[in-house]
Structures are given as C-alpha cells and as structure tokens.
PDB file of N, CA and C in Angstrom:
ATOM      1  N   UNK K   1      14.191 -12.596  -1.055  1.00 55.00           N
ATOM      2  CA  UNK K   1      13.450 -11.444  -1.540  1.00 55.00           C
ATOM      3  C   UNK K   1      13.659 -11.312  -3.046  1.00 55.00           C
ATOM      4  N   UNK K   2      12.588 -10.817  -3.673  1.00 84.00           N
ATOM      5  CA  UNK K   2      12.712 -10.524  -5.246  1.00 84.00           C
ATOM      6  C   UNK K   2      13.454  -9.489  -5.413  1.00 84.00           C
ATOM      7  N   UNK K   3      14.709  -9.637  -5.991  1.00 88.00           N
ATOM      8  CA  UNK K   3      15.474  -8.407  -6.642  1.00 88.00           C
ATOM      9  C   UNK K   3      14.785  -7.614  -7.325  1.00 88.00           C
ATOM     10  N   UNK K   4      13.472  -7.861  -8.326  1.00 90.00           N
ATOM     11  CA  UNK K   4      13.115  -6.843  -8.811  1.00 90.00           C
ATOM     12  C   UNK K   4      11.835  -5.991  -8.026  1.00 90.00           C
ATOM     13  N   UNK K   5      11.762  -6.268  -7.080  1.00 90.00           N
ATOM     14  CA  UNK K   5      10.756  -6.015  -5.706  1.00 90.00           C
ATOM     15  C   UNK K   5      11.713  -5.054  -5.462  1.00 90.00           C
ATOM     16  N   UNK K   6      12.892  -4.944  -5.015  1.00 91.00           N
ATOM     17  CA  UNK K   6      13.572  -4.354  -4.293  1.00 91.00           C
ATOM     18  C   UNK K   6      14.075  -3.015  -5.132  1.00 91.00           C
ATOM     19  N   UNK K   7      14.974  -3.806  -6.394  1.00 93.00           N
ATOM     20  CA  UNK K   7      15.126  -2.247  -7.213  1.00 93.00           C
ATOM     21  C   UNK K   7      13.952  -1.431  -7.251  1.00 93.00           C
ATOM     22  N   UNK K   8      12.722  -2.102  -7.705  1.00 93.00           N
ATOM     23  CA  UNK K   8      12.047  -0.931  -8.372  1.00 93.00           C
ATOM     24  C   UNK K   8      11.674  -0.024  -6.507  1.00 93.00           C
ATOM     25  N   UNK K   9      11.512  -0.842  -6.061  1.00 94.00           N
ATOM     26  CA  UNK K   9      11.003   0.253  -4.603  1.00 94.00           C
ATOM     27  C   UNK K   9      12.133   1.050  -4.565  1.00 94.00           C
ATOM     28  N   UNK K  10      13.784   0.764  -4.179  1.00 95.00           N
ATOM     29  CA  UNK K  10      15.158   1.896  -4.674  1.00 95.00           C
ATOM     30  C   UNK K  10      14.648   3.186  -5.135  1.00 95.00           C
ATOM     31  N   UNK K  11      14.137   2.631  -6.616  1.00 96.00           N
ATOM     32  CA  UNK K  11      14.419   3.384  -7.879  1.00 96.00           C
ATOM     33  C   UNK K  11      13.034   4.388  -7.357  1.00 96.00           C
ATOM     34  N   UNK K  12      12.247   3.707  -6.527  1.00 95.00           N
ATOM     35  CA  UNK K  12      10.632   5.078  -6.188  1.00 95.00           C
ATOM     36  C   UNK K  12      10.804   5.870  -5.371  1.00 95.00           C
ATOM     37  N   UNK K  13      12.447   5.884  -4.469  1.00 97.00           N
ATOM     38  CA  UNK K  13      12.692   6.417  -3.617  1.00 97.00           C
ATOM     39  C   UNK K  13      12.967   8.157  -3.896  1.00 97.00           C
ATOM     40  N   UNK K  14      12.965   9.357  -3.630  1.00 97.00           N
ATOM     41  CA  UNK K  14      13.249  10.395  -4.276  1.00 97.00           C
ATOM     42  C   UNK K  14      14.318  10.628  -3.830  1.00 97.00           C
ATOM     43  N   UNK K  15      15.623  10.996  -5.269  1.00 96.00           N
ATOM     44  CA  UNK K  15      16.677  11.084  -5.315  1.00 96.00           C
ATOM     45  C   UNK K  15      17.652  11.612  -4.132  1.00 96.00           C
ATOM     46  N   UNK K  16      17.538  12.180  -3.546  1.00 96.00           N
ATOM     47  CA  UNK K  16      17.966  12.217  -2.210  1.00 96.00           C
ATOM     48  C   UNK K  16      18.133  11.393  -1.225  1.00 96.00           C
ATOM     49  N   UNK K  17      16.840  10.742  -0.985  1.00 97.00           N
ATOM     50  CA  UNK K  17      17.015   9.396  -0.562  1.00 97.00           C
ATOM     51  C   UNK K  17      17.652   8.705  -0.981  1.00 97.00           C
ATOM     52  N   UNK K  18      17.757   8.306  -2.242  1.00 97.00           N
ATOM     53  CA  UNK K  18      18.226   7.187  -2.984  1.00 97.00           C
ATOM     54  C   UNK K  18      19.721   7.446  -2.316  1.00 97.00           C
ATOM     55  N   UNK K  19      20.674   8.132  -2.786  1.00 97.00           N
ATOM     56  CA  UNK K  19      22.027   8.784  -2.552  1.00 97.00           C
ATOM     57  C   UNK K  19      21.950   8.906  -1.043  1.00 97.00           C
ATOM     58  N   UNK K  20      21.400   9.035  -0.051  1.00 98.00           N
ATOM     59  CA  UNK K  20      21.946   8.637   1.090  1.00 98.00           C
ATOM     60  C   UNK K  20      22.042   7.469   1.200  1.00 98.00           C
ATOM     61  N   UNK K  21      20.646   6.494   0.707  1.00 97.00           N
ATOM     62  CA  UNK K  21      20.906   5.100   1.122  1.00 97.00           C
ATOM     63  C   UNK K  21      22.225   4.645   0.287  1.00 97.00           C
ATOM     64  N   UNK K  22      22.264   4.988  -0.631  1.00 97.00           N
ATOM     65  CA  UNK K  22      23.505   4.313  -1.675  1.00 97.00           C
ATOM     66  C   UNK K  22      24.912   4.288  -0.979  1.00 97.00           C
ATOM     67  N   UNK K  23      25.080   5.947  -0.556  1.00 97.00           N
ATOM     68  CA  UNK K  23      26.615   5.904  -0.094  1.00 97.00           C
ATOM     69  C   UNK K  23      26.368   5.115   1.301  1.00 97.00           C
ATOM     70  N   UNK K  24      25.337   4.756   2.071  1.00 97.00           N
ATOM     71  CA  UNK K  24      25.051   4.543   3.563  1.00 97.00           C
ATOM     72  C   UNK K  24      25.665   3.244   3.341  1.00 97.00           C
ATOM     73  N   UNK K  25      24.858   2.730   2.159  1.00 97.00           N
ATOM     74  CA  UNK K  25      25.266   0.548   2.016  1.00 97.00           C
ATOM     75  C   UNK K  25      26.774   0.503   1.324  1.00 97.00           C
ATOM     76  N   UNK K  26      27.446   1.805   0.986  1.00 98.00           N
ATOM     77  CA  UNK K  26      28.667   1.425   0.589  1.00 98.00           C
ATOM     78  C   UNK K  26      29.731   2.096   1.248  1.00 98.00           C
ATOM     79  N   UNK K  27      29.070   2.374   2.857  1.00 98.00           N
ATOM     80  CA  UNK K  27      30.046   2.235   4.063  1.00 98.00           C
ATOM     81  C   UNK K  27      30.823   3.414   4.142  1.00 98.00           C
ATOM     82  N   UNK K  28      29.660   4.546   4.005  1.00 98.00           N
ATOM     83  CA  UNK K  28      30.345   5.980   3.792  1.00 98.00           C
ATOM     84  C   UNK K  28      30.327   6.432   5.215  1.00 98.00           C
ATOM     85  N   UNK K  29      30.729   6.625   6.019  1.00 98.00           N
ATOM     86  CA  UNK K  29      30.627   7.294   7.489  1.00 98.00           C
ATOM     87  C   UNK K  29      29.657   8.550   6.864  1.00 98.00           C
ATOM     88  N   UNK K  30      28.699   8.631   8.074  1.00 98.00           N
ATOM     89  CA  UNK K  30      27.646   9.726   7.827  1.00 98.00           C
ATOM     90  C   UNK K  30      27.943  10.803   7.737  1.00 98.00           C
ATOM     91  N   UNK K  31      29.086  11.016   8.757  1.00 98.00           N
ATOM     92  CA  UNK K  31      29.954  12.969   8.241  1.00 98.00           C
ATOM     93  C   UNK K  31      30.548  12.920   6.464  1.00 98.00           C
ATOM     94  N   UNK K  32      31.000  11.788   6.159  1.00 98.00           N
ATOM     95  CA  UNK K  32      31.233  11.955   4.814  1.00 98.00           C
ATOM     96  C   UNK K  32      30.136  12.176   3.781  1.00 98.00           C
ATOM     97  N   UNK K  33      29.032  11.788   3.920  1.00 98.00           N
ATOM     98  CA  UNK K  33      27.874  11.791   3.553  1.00 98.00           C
ATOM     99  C   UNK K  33      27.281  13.218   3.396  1.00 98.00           C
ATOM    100  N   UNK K  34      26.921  13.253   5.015  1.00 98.00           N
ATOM    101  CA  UNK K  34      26.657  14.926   4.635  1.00 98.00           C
ATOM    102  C   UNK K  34      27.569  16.219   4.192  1.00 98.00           C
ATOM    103  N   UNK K  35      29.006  15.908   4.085  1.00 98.00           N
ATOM    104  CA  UNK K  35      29.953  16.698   3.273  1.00 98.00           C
ATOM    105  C   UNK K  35      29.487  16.894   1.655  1.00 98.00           C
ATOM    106  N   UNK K  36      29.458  15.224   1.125  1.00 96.00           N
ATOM    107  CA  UNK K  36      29.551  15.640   0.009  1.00 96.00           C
ATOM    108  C   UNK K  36      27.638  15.755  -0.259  1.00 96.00           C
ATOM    109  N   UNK K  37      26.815  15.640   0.368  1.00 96.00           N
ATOM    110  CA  UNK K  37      25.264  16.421  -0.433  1.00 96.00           C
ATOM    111  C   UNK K  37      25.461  17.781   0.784  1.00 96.00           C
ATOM    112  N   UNK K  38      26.428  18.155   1.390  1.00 97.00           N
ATOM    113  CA  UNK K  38      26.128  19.306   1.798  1.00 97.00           C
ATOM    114  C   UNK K  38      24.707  20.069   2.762  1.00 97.00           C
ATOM    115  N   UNK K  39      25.175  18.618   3.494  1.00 97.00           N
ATOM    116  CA  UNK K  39      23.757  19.038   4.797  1.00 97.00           C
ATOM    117  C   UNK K  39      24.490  18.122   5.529  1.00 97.00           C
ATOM    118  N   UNK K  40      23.845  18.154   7.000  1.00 98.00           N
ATOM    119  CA  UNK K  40      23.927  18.053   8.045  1.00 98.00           C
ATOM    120  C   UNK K  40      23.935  16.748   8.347  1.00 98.00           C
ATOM    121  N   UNK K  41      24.710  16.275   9.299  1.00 98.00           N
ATOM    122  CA  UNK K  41      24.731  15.079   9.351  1.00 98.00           C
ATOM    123  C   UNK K  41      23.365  13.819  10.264  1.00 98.00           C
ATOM    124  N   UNK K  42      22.436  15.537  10.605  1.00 98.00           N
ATOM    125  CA  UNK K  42      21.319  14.819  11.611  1.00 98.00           C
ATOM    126  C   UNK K  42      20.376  15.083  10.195  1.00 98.00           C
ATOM    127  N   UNK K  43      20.422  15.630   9.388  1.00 98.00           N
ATOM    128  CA  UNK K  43      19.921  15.370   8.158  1.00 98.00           C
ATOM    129  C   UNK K  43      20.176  14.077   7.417  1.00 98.00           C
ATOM    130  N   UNK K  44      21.335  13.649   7.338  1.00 98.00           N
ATOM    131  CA  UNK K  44      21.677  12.253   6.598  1.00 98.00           C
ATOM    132  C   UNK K  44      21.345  11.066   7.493  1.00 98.00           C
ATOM    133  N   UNK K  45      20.837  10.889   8.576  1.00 98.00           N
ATOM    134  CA  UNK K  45      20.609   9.612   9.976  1.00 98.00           C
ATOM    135  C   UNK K  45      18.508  10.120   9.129  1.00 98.00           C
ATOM    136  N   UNK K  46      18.092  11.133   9.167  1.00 98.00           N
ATOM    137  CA  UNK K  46      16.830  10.921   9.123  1.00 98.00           C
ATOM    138  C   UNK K  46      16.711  10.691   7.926  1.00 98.00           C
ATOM    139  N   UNK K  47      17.046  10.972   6.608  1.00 98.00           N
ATOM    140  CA  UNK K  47      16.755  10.625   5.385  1.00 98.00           C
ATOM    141  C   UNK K  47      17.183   8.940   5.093  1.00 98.00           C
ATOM    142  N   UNK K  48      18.051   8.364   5.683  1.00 98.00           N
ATOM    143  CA  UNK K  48      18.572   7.223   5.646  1.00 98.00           C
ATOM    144  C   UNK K  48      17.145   6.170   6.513  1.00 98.00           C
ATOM    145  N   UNK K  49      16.575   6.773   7.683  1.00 98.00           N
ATOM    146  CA  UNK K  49      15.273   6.075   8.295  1.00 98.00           C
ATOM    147  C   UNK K  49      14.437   6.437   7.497  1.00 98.00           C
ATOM    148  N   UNK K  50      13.876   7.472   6.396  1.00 98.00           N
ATOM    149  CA  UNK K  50      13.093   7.529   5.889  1.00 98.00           C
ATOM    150  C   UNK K  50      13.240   7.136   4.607  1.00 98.00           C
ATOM    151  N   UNK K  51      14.136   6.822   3.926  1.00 97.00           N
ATOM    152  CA  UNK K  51      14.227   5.604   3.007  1.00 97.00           C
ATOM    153  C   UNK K  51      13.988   3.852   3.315  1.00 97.00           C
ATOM    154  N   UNK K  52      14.646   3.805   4.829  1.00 97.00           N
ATOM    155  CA  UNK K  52      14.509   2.532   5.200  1.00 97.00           C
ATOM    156  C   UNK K  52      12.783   2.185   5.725  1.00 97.00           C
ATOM    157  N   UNK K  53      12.455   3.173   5.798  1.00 97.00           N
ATOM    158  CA  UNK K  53      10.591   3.275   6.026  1.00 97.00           C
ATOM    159  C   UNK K  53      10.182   3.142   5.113  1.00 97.00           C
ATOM    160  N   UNK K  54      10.439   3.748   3.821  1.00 96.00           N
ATOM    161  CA  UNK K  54       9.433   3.357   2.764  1.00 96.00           C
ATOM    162  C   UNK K  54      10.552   2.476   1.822  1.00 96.00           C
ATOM    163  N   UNK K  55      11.204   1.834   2.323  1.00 95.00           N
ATOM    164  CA  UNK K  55      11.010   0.601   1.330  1.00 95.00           C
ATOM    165  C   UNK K  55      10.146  -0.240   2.106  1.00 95.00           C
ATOM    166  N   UNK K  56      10.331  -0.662   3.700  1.00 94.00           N
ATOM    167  CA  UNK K  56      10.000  -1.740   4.159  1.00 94.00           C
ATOM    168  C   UNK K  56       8.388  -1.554   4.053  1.00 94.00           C
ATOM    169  N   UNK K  57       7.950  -0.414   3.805  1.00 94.00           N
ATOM    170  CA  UNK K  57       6.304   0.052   3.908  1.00 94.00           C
ATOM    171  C   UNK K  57       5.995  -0.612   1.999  1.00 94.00           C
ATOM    172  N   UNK K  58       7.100  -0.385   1.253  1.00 92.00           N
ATOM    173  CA  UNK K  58       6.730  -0.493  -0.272  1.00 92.00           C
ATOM    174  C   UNK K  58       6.908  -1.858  -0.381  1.00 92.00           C
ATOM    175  N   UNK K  59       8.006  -2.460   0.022  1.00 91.00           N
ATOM    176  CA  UNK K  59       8.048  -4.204   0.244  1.00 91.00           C
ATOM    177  C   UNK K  59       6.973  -4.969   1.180  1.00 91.00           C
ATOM    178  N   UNK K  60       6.499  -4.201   1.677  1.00 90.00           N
ATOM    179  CA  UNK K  60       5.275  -5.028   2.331  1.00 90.00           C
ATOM    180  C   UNK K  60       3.926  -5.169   2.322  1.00 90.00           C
ATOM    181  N   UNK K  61       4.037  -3.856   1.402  1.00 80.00           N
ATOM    182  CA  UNK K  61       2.642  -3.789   0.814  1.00 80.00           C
ATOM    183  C   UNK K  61       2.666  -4.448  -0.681  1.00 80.00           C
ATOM    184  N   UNK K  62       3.510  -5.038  -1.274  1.00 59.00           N
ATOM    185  CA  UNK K  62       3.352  -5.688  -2.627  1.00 59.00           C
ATOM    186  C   UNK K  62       3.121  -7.424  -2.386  1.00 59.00           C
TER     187      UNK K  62
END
C-alpha cells in the first residue's frame, strides 16, 4: 500500500477519530482510551469502526 495513500486518508479522518485510531494501533486497552477522551468505552469500539470504514471506503475509492 502507498504510505502516502494512507497518511493523507489518517490525516481526513476528524480528530476524534484520528486519536482513537492512534491510541487503538498503539495498544491502548479501550477502557484506557475512553478515560483519557472521557467517553464511554461503547463510544471508543464505534468511533474506532468508523474510522476503520472510512479509511477502507477512502483507500478504495482512490
């Protein structure tokens, strides 16, 4: 895959997203997750699928 395929879809993600996926790939247990943005942890499982939706929707449409 093109690394720069990939950042820039990251970087289109809205910041929320971005920061779940970030701490998600650097092996944050999801209760830690939603501690520190301060929501719920069935909040951090759906923002984490809805980042992983629109990259694979933004990587596949380029």
């Amino acid at each position: 895959m093109d690394q720069d395929r990939y950042r820039s879809a990251v970087r289109a993600l809205p910041a929320p997203l971005r920061d779940i996926l970030a701490r998600a790939l650097d092996d944050w247990p999801y209760d830690a997750i939603a501690e520190h943005l301060g929501i719920g942890v069935t909040e951090v499982e759906a923002g984490l699928a809805e980042a992983i939706a629109r990259l694979v929707a933004a990587l596949d449409s380029s």
